[in-house]
Amino acid sequence: MTAVLPQPRTTPALPSPRCLTRVENGERLHALLWTAGPGRRMISSAVLGGGIGERTWVLNAQVSHGYRRTDPDRHLAGLAAAAGARGPGVGLMTAADVSAFARAQDAGAQAYVTAGVDVRGWAARPGEGTSGPQDPGTINIVVALPVPLSDAALVNAVTTATEAKVQALLEAGLDCSGTPTDAVCVAARTPGPGEEEHAFAGPRSLWGARLARAVHRAVRDAVTAP
């Protein structure tokens, strides 16, 4: 009799996003909303819901060029609530048309990318930075993994996603490491009782390698789309 080993428990990383449309100041704008529901831990640099914690949704909202609101977190929270999102979530924004998002998958790792690269450059450059808000040109990356990650691995996943983004930009012939307002969100499953978290998400780890390939392809497709 042949023993059958149980398959590791995985759930879909994130459902496909809903594409929302609204009109603000006479301009037609789009947003992407992922409704993950409970059971997701996320790490993000987003203006709304940033840091590490339980999150139930992700919103990537297009805003107008020259965006000047001083309460982007409140703005994003209102957009999410109007779309029916409930509970804590992550809100990102960009001046790019998010309906033209790129998506890639690699063995369970998912990456969604929206890209506006008109305002781009190198991270390390001479001159002083600014403490105020900047124009939302923005490459936004949303990554999802169907497995639990430790806090350290979540941080590691952000680094891996960023490295893959820069690799894709250089391979696409763009002279930059990104834009001044790039944001990233990584979603992983909350561990069940007694379930071990993955401790690593670097580019040579199992899930880090999958994440890197998915982000690389999605960024490349987003910045080279006609």
PDB file of C-alpha atoms in Angstrom:
ATOM      1  CA  MET A   1       0.000   0.000   0.000  1.00  0.00           C
ATOM      2  CA  THR A   2       1.432   3.374  -1.015  1.00  0.00           C
ATOM      3  CA  ALA A   3       1.371   6.094   1.601  1.00  0.00           C
ATOM      4  CA  VAL A   4      -0.058   9.408   0.435  1.00  0.00           C
ATOM      5  CA  LEU A   5       1.549  12.411   2.048  1.00  0.00           C
ATOM      6  CA  PRO A   6      -0.800  15.296   2.853  1.00  0.00           C
ATOM      7  CA  GLN A   7      -0.399  18.340   0.676  1.00  0.00           C
ATOM      8  CA  PRO A   8       0.662  21.565   2.384  1.00  0.00           C
ATOM      9  CA  ARG A   9      -2.359  23.722   3.258  1.00  0.00           C
ATOM     10  CA  THR A  10      -2.535  26.685   0.925  1.00  0.00           C
ATOM     11  CA  THR A  11      -5.319  29.057   0.022  1.00  0.00           C
ATOM     12  CA  PRO A  12      -5.487  31.459  -2.894  1.00  0.00           C
ATOM     13  CA  ALA A  13      -3.150  34.340  -2.107  1.00  0.00           C
ATOM     14  CA  LEU A  14      -5.562  37.107  -3.129  1.00  0.00           C
ATOM     15  CA  PRO A  15      -8.725  37.171  -5.228  1.00  0.00           C
ATOM     16  CA  SER A  16      -8.602  39.117  -8.485  1.00  0.00           C
ATOM     17  CA  PRO A  17      -9.176  42.838  -7.952  1.00  0.00           C
ATOM     18  CA  ARG A  18     -12.386  44.654  -8.740  1.00  0.00           C
ATOM     19  CA  CYS A  19     -11.911  47.618 -11.045  1.00  0.00           C
ATOM     20  CA  LEU A  20     -13.856  50.620  -9.752  1.00  0.00           C
ATOM     21  CA  THR A  21     -14.642  53.869 -11.575  1.00  0.00           C
ATOM     22  CA  ARG A  22     -15.494  57.275 -10.130  1.00  0.00           C
ATOM     23  CA  VAL A  23     -15.567  60.914 -11.210  1.00  0.00           C
ATOM     24  CA  GLU A  24     -13.690  63.537  -9.208  1.00  0.00           C
ATOM     25  CA  ASN A  25     -13.563  67.181 -10.244  1.00  0.00           C
ATOM     26  CA  GLY A  26     -14.847  66.204 -13.680  1.00  0.00           C
ATOM     27  CA  GLU A  27     -12.123  63.579 -14.209  1.00  0.00           C
ATOM     28  CA  ARG A  28     -12.828  59.878 -14.691  1.00  0.00           C
ATOM     29  CA  LEU A  29     -10.570  57.871 -12.373  1.00  0.00           C
ATOM     30  CA  HIS A  30     -10.131  54.180 -11.591  1.00  0.00           C
ATOM     31  CA  ALA A  31      -9.247  52.090  -8.557  1.00  0.00           C
ATOM     32  CA  LEU A  32      -8.426  48.444  -7.891  1.00  0.00           C
ATOM     33  CA  LEU A  33      -9.873  46.756  -4.815  1.00  0.00           C
ATOM     34  CA  TRP A  34      -8.747  43.383  -3.506  1.00  0.00           C
ATOM     35  CA  THR A  35     -11.112  42.009  -0.859  1.00  0.00           C
ATOM     36  CA  ALA A  36      -9.045  39.441   0.985  1.00  0.00           C
ATOM     37  CA  GLY A  37     -11.272  38.926   4.001  1.00  0.00           C
ATOM     38  CA  PRO A  38      -9.872  37.757   7.354  1.00  0.00           C
ATOM     39  CA  GLY A  39      -6.788  35.597   7.647  1.00  0.00           C
ATOM     40  CA  ARG A  40      -4.214  37.842   5.965  1.00  0.00           C
ATOM     41  CA  ARG A  41      -1.204  39.581   7.446  1.00  0.00           C
ATOM     42  CA  MET A  42       0.273  42.368   5.374  1.00  0.00           C
ATOM     43  CA  ILE A  43       3.292  44.613   5.383  1.00  0.00           C
ATOM     44  CA  SER A  44       3.131  47.861   3.466  1.00  0.00           C
ATOM     45  CA  SER A  45       4.708  51.271   3.006  1.00  0.00           C
ATOM     46  CA  ALA A  46       1.278  52.656   2.027  1.00  0.00           C
ATOM     47  CA  VAL A  47      -0.076  55.937   3.356  1.00  0.00           C
ATOM     48  CA  LEU A  48      -3.108  54.073   4.739  1.00  0.00           C
ATOM     49  CA  GLY A  49      -2.659  50.848   6.711  1.00  0.00           C
ATOM     50  CA  GLY A  50       1.128  50.856   6.458  1.00  0.00           C
ATOM     51  CA  GLY A  51       3.331  48.735   8.713  1.00  0.00           C
ATOM     52  CA  ILE A  52       2.652  45.115   9.669  1.00  0.00           C
ATOM     53  CA  GLY A  53      -0.703  43.767  10.782  1.00  0.00           C
ATOM     54  CA  GLU A  54      -3.933  41.985   9.975  1.00  0.00           C
ATOM     55  CA  ARG A  55      -5.596  43.547   6.934  1.00  0.00           C
ATOM     56  CA  THR A  56      -8.750  42.543   5.043  1.00  0.00           C
ATOM     57  CA  TRP A  57      -8.481  44.561   1.817  1.00  0.00           C
ATOM     58  CA  VAL A  58      -6.109  46.484  -0.442  1.00  0.00           C
ATOM     59  CA  LEU A  59      -7.067  49.543  -2.495  1.00  0.00           C
ATOM     60  CA  ASN A  60      -4.882  51.019  -5.249  1.00  0.00           C
ATOM     61  CA  ALA A  61      -6.550  54.271  -6.288  1.00  0.00           C
ATOM     62  CA  GLN A  62      -5.798  56.510  -9.238  1.00  0.00           C
ATOM     63  CA  VAL A  63      -5.769  60.222  -8.378  1.00  0.00           C
ATOM     64  CA  SER A  64      -5.387  63.249 -10.600  1.00  0.00           C
ATOM     65  CA  HIS A  65      -2.017  64.637 -11.638  1.00  0.00           C
ATOM     66  CA  GLY A  66      -1.122  67.489  -9.331  1.00  0.00           C
ATOM     67  CA  TYR A  67      -2.945  65.852  -6.417  1.00  0.00           C
ATOM     68  CA  ARG A  68      -2.909  68.313  -3.527  1.00  0.00           C
ATOM     69  CA  ARG A  69      -5.115  66.872  -0.782  1.00  0.00           C
ATOM     70  CA  THR A  70      -3.375  66.871   2.583  1.00  0.00           C
ATOM     71  CA  ASP A  71      -5.407  63.946   3.965  1.00  0.00           C
ATOM     72  CA  PRO A  72      -4.686  61.053   1.555  1.00  0.00           C
ATOM     73  CA  ASP A  73      -5.318  58.458   4.268  1.00  0.00           C
ATOM     74  CA  ARG A  74      -8.814  59.822   4.890  1.00  0.00           C
ATOM     75  CA  HIS A  75      -9.428  60.057   1.134  1.00  0.00           C
ATOM     76  CA  LEU A  76      -8.425  56.416   0.581  1.00  0.00           C
ATOM     77  CA  ALA A  77     -10.447  55.201   3.557  1.00  0.00           C
ATOM     78  CA  GLY A  78     -13.514  56.954   2.168  1.00  0.00           C
ATOM     79  CA  LEU A  79     -13.057  55.419  -1.271  1.00  0.00           C
ATOM     80  CA  ALA A  80     -12.695  51.942   0.240  1.00  0.00           C
ATOM     81  CA  ALA A  81     -15.766  52.369   2.447  1.00  0.00           C
ATOM     82  CA  ALA A  82     -17.822  53.598  -0.502  1.00  0.00           C
ATOM     83  CA  ALA A  83     -16.831  50.415  -2.372  1.00  0.00           C
ATOM     84  CA  GLY A  84     -18.014  48.233   0.513  1.00  0.00           C
ATOM     85  CA  ALA A  85     -14.656  47.389   2.092  1.00  0.00           C
ATOM     86  CA  ARG A  86     -14.879  46.707   5.807  1.00  0.00           C
ATOM     87  CA  GLY A  87     -12.301  46.352   8.549  1.00  0.00           C
ATOM     88  CA  PRO A  88      -8.651  47.442   8.427  1.00  0.00           C
ATOM     89  CA  GLY A  89      -7.014  47.672   5.023  1.00  0.00           C
ATOM     90  CA  VAL A  90      -4.184  49.060   2.957  1.00  0.00           C
ATOM     91  CA  GLY A  91      -4.603  52.077   0.672  1.00  0.00           C
ATOM     92  CA  LEU A  92      -2.177  53.105  -2.063  1.00  0.00           C
ATOM     93  CA  MET A  93      -2.493  55.864  -4.651  1.00  0.00           C
ATOM     94  CA  THR A  94      -0.949  56.808  -7.975  1.00  0.00           C
ATOM     95  CA  ALA A  95      -1.512  59.163 -10.875  1.00  0.00           C
ATOM     96  CA  ALA A  96      -1.177  56.211 -13.274  1.00  0.00           C
ATOM     97  CA  ASP A  97      -4.255  54.607 -14.807  1.00  0.00           C
ATOM     98  CA  VAL A  98      -4.599  51.573 -12.569  1.00  0.00           C
ATOM     99  CA  SER A  99      -7.036  49.868 -14.954  1.00  0.00           C
ATOM    100  CA  ALA A 100      -3.948  49.116 -17.070  1.00  0.00           C
ATOM    101  CA  PHE A 101      -2.363  46.993 -14.345  1.00  0.00           C
ATOM    102  CA  ALA A 102       0.049  44.140 -15.045  1.00  0.00           C
ATOM    103  CA  ARG A 103      -0.236  40.772 -13.326  1.00  0.00           C
ATOM    104  CA  ALA A 104       2.120  37.809 -13.033  1.00  0.00           C
ATOM    105  CA  GLN A 105       2.124  34.533 -11.104  1.00  0.00           C
ATOM    106  CA  ASP A 106       4.836  32.045 -10.201  1.00  0.00           C
ATOM    107  CA  ALA A 107       3.906  28.802  -8.451  1.00  0.00           C
ATOM    108  CA  GLY A 108       1.392  30.451  -6.141  1.00  0.00           C
ATOM    109  CA  ALA A 109       3.071  33.836  -5.759  1.00  0.00           C
ATOM    110  CA  GLN A 110       1.031  36.672  -7.270  1.00  0.00           C
ATOM    111  CA  ALA A 111       2.170  40.170  -8.231  1.00  0.00           C
ATOM    112  CA  TYR A 112       0.081  43.108  -9.436  1.00  0.00           C
ATOM    113  CA  VAL A 113       1.814  46.269 -10.635  1.00  0.00           C
ATOM    114  CA  THR A 114       0.656  49.706 -11.737  1.00  0.00           C
ATOM    115  CA  ALA A 115       3.343  51.987 -13.104  1.00  0.00           C
ATOM    116  CA  GLY A 116       3.751  55.664 -13.740  1.00  0.00           C
ATOM    117  CA  VAL A 117       7.398  56.400 -14.525  1.00  0.00           C
ATOM    118  CA  ASP A 118       7.355  59.971 -15.828  1.00  0.00           C
ATOM    119  CA  VAL A 119       8.874  61.164 -12.537  1.00  0.00           C
ATOM    120  CA  ARG A 120      11.708  58.696 -12.013  1.00  0.00           C
ATOM    121  CA  GLY A 121      15.293  58.672 -10.868  1.00  0.00           C
ATOM    122  CA  TRP A 122      17.933  57.015  -8.719  1.00  0.00           C
ATOM    123  CA  ALA A 123      17.450  56.450  -5.012  1.00  0.00           C
ATOM    124  CA  ALA A 124      20.932  57.727  -4.069  1.00  0.00           C
ATOM    125  CA  ARG A 125      21.536  61.190  -5.519  1.00  0.00           C
ATOM    126  CA  PRO A 126      22.941  64.507  -4.305  1.00  0.00           C
ATOM    127  CA  GLY A 127      20.666  67.040  -2.656  1.00  0.00           C
ATOM    128  CA  GLU A 128      18.349  67.274   0.286  1.00  0.00           C
ATOM    129  CA  GLY A 129      15.138  65.301   0.543  1.00  0.00           C
ATOM    130  CA  THR A 130      11.792  66.690   1.546  1.00  0.00           C
ATOM    131  CA  SER A 131       9.521  65.827   4.435  1.00  0.00           C
ATOM    132  CA  GLY A 132       6.354  66.836   2.592  1.00  0.00           C
ATOM    133  CA  PRO A 133       4.160  64.931   0.133  1.00  0.00           C
ATOM    134  CA  GLN A 134       5.341  64.455  -3.422  1.00  0.00           C
ATOM    135  CA  ASP A 135       3.582  64.084  -6.743  1.00  0.00           C
ATOM    136  CA  PRO A 136       2.103  60.565  -7.017  1.00  0.00           C
ATOM    137  CA  GLY A 137       3.940  59.308 -10.127  1.00  0.00           C
ATOM    138  CA  THR A 138       4.479  55.966  -8.544  1.00  0.00           C
ATOM    139  CA  ILE A 139       5.103  52.284  -9.180  1.00  0.00           C
ATOM    140  CA  ASN A 140       2.741  50.423  -6.861  1.00  0.00           C
ATOM    141  CA  ILE A 141       3.387  46.729  -6.218  1.00  0.00           C
ATOM    142  CA  VAL A 142       0.924  44.385  -4.531  1.00  0.00           C
ATOM    143  CA  VAL A 143       2.299  40.910  -3.830  1.00  0.00           C
ATOM    144  CA  ALA A 144       0.473  37.970  -2.310  1.00  0.00           C
ATOM    145  CA  LEU A 145       1.735  34.626  -1.035  1.00  0.00           C
ATOM    146  CA  PRO A 146      -0.478  31.700   0.028  1.00  0.00           C
ATOM    147  CA  VAL A 147       1.702  30.820   3.034  1.00  0.00           C
ATOM    148  CA  PRO A 148       2.410  32.458   6.413  1.00  0.00           C
ATOM    149  CA  LEU A 149       5.582  34.531   6.874  1.00  0.00           C
ATOM    150  CA  SER A 150       7.285  35.685  10.041  1.00  0.00           C
ATOM    151  CA  ASP A 151       7.677  39.428  10.641  1.00  0.00           C
ATOM    152  CA  ALA A 152      11.304  39.225   9.521  1.00  0.00           C
ATOM    153  CA  ALA A 153      10.309  37.341   6.373  1.00  0.00           C
ATOM    154  CA  LEU A 154       7.689  39.975   5.574  1.00  0.00           C
ATOM    155  CA  VAL A 155      10.409  42.638   5.709  1.00  0.00           C
ATOM    156  CA  ASN A 156      12.614  40.358   3.622  1.00  0.00           C
ATOM    157  CA  ALA A 157       9.797  40.035   1.059  1.00  0.00           C
ATOM    158  CA  VAL A 158       9.607  43.820   0.652  1.00  0.00           C
ATOM    159  CA  THR A 159      13.351  43.922  -0.019  1.00  0.00           C
ATOM    160  CA  THR A 160      13.086  41.081  -2.539  1.00  0.00           C
ATOM    161  CA  ALA A 161      10.189  42.752  -4.350  1.00  0.00           C
ATOM    162  CA  THR A 162      12.140  46.016  -4.541  1.00  0.00           C
ATOM    163  CA  GLU A 163      15.248  44.293  -5.911  1.00  0.00           C
ATOM    164  CA  ALA A 164      13.138  42.558  -8.565  1.00  0.00           C
ATOM    165  CA  LYS A 165      11.517  45.898  -9.469  1.00  0.00           C
ATOM    166  CA  VAL A 166      14.885  47.580 -10.002  1.00  0.00           C
ATOM    167  CA  GLN A 167      16.117  44.627 -12.086  1.00  0.00           C
ATOM    168  CA  ALA A 168      13.057  44.907 -14.329  1.00  0.00           C
ATOM    169  CA  LEU A 169      13.455  48.683 -14.727  1.00  0.00           C
ATOM    170  CA  LEU A 170      17.084  48.355 -15.775  1.00  0.00           C
ATOM    171  CA  GLU A 171      16.320  45.527 -18.188  1.00  0.00           C
ATOM    172  CA  ALA A 172      13.581  47.681 -19.711  1.00  0.00           C
ATOM    173  CA  GLY A 173      16.180  50.366 -20.452  1.00  0.00           C
ATOM    174  CA  LEU A 174      14.944  52.872 -17.861  1.00  0.00           C
ATOM    175  CA  ASP A 175      17.679  54.904 -16.162  1.00  0.00           C
ATOM    176  CA  CYS A 176      16.254  54.720 -12.657  1.00  0.00           C
ATOM    177  CA  SER A 177      15.736  52.661  -9.544  1.00  0.00           C
ATOM    178  CA  GLY A 178      12.116  53.787  -9.286  1.00  0.00           C
ATOM    179  CA  THR A 179      10.065  56.898  -8.598  1.00  0.00           C
ATOM    180  CA  PRO A 180      10.112  59.065  -5.451  1.00  0.00           C
ATOM    181  CA  THR A 181       6.744  57.703  -4.320  1.00  0.00           C
ATOM    182  CA  ASP A 182       6.879  53.967  -5.056  1.00  0.00           C
ATOM    183  CA  ALA A 183       4.886  51.840  -2.628  1.00  0.00           C
ATOM    184  CA  VAL A 184       4.671  48.124  -1.925  1.00  0.00           C
ATOM    185  CA  CYS A 185       2.279  45.806  -0.117  1.00  0.00           C
ATOM    186  CA  VAL A 186       2.992  42.141   0.616  1.00  0.00           C
ATOM    187  CA  ALA A 187       0.137  39.929   1.803  1.00  0.00           C
ATOM    188  CA  ALA A 188       0.686  36.539   3.420  1.00  0.00           C
ATOM    189  CA  ARG A 189      -1.643  34.100   5.094  1.00  0.00           C
ATOM    190  CA  THR A 190      -2.106  34.278   8.856  1.00  0.00           C
ATOM    191  CA  PRO A 191      -0.747  31.031  10.361  1.00  0.00           C
ATOM    192  CA  GLY A 192      -3.196  28.531  11.750  1.00  0.00           C
ATOM    193  CA  PRO A 193      -2.861  26.920  15.200  1.00  0.00           C
ATOM    194  CA  GLY A 194       0.506  25.200  15.460  1.00  0.00           C
ATOM    195  CA  GLU A 195       1.434  26.132  11.901  1.00  0.00           C
ATOM    196  CA  GLU A 196       5.037  27.180  11.330  1.00  0.00           C
ATOM    197  CA  GLU A 197       5.747  30.469   9.567  1.00  0.00           C
ATOM    198  CA  HIS A 198       8.283  30.697   6.777  1.00  0.00           C
ATOM    199  CA  ALA A 199      11.310  32.468   8.232  1.00  0.00           C
ATOM    200  CA  PHE A 200      12.903  33.633   4.967  1.00  0.00           C
ATOM    201  CA  ALA A 201      11.740  35.454   1.833  1.00  0.00           C
ATOM    202  CA  GLY A 202      15.027  36.446   0.240  1.00  0.00           C
ATOM    203  CA  PRO A 203      15.492  35.896  -3.509  1.00  0.00           C
ATOM    204  CA  ARG A 204      17.014  32.424  -3.076  1.00  0.00           C
ATOM    205  CA  SER A 205      14.428  31.157  -0.581  1.00  0.00           C
ATOM    206  CA  LEU A 206      11.539  29.052  -1.869  1.00  0.00           C
ATOM    207  CA  TRP A 207       8.824  31.725  -1.704  1.00  0.00           C
ATOM    208  CA  GLY A 208      11.169  34.675  -2.129  1.00  0.00           C
ATOM    209  CA  ALA A 209      12.367  33.305  -5.462  1.00  0.00           C
ATOM    210  CA  ARG A 210       8.784  32.879  -6.660  1.00  0.00           C
ATOM    211  CA  LEU A 211       7.891  36.364  -5.438  1.00  0.00           C
ATOM    212  CA  ALA A 212      10.899  37.870  -7.220  1.00  0.00           C
ATOM    213  CA  ARG A 213      10.070  36.236 -10.544  1.00  0.00           C
ATOM    214  CA  ALA A 214       6.422  37.318 -10.352  1.00  0.00           C
ATOM    215  CA  VAL A 215       7.307  40.929  -9.473  1.00  0.00           C
ATOM    216  CA  HIS A 216      10.005  41.065 -12.151  1.00  0.00           C
ATOM    217  CA  ARG A 217       7.610  39.977 -14.871  1.00  0.00           C
ATOM    218  CA  ALA A 218       4.778  42.234 -13.715  1.00  0.00           C
ATOM    219  CA  VAL A 219       6.997  45.338 -13.452  1.00  0.00           C
ATOM    220  CA  ARG A 220       8.560  44.649 -16.838  1.00  0.00           C
ATOM    221  CA  ASP A 221       5.137  44.250 -18.435  1.00  0.00           C
ATOM    222  CA  ALA A 222       3.779  47.363 -16.709  1.00  0.00           C
ATOM    223  CA  VAL A 223       6.602  49.670 -17.825  1.00  0.00           C
ATOM    224  CA  THR A 224       6.822  48.338 -21.382  1.00  0.00           C
ATOM    225  CA  ALA A 225       3.097  48.277 -22.129  1.00  0.00           C
ATOM    226  CA  PRO A 226       2.183  50.484 -25.126  1.00  0.00           C
TER     227      PRO A 226
END
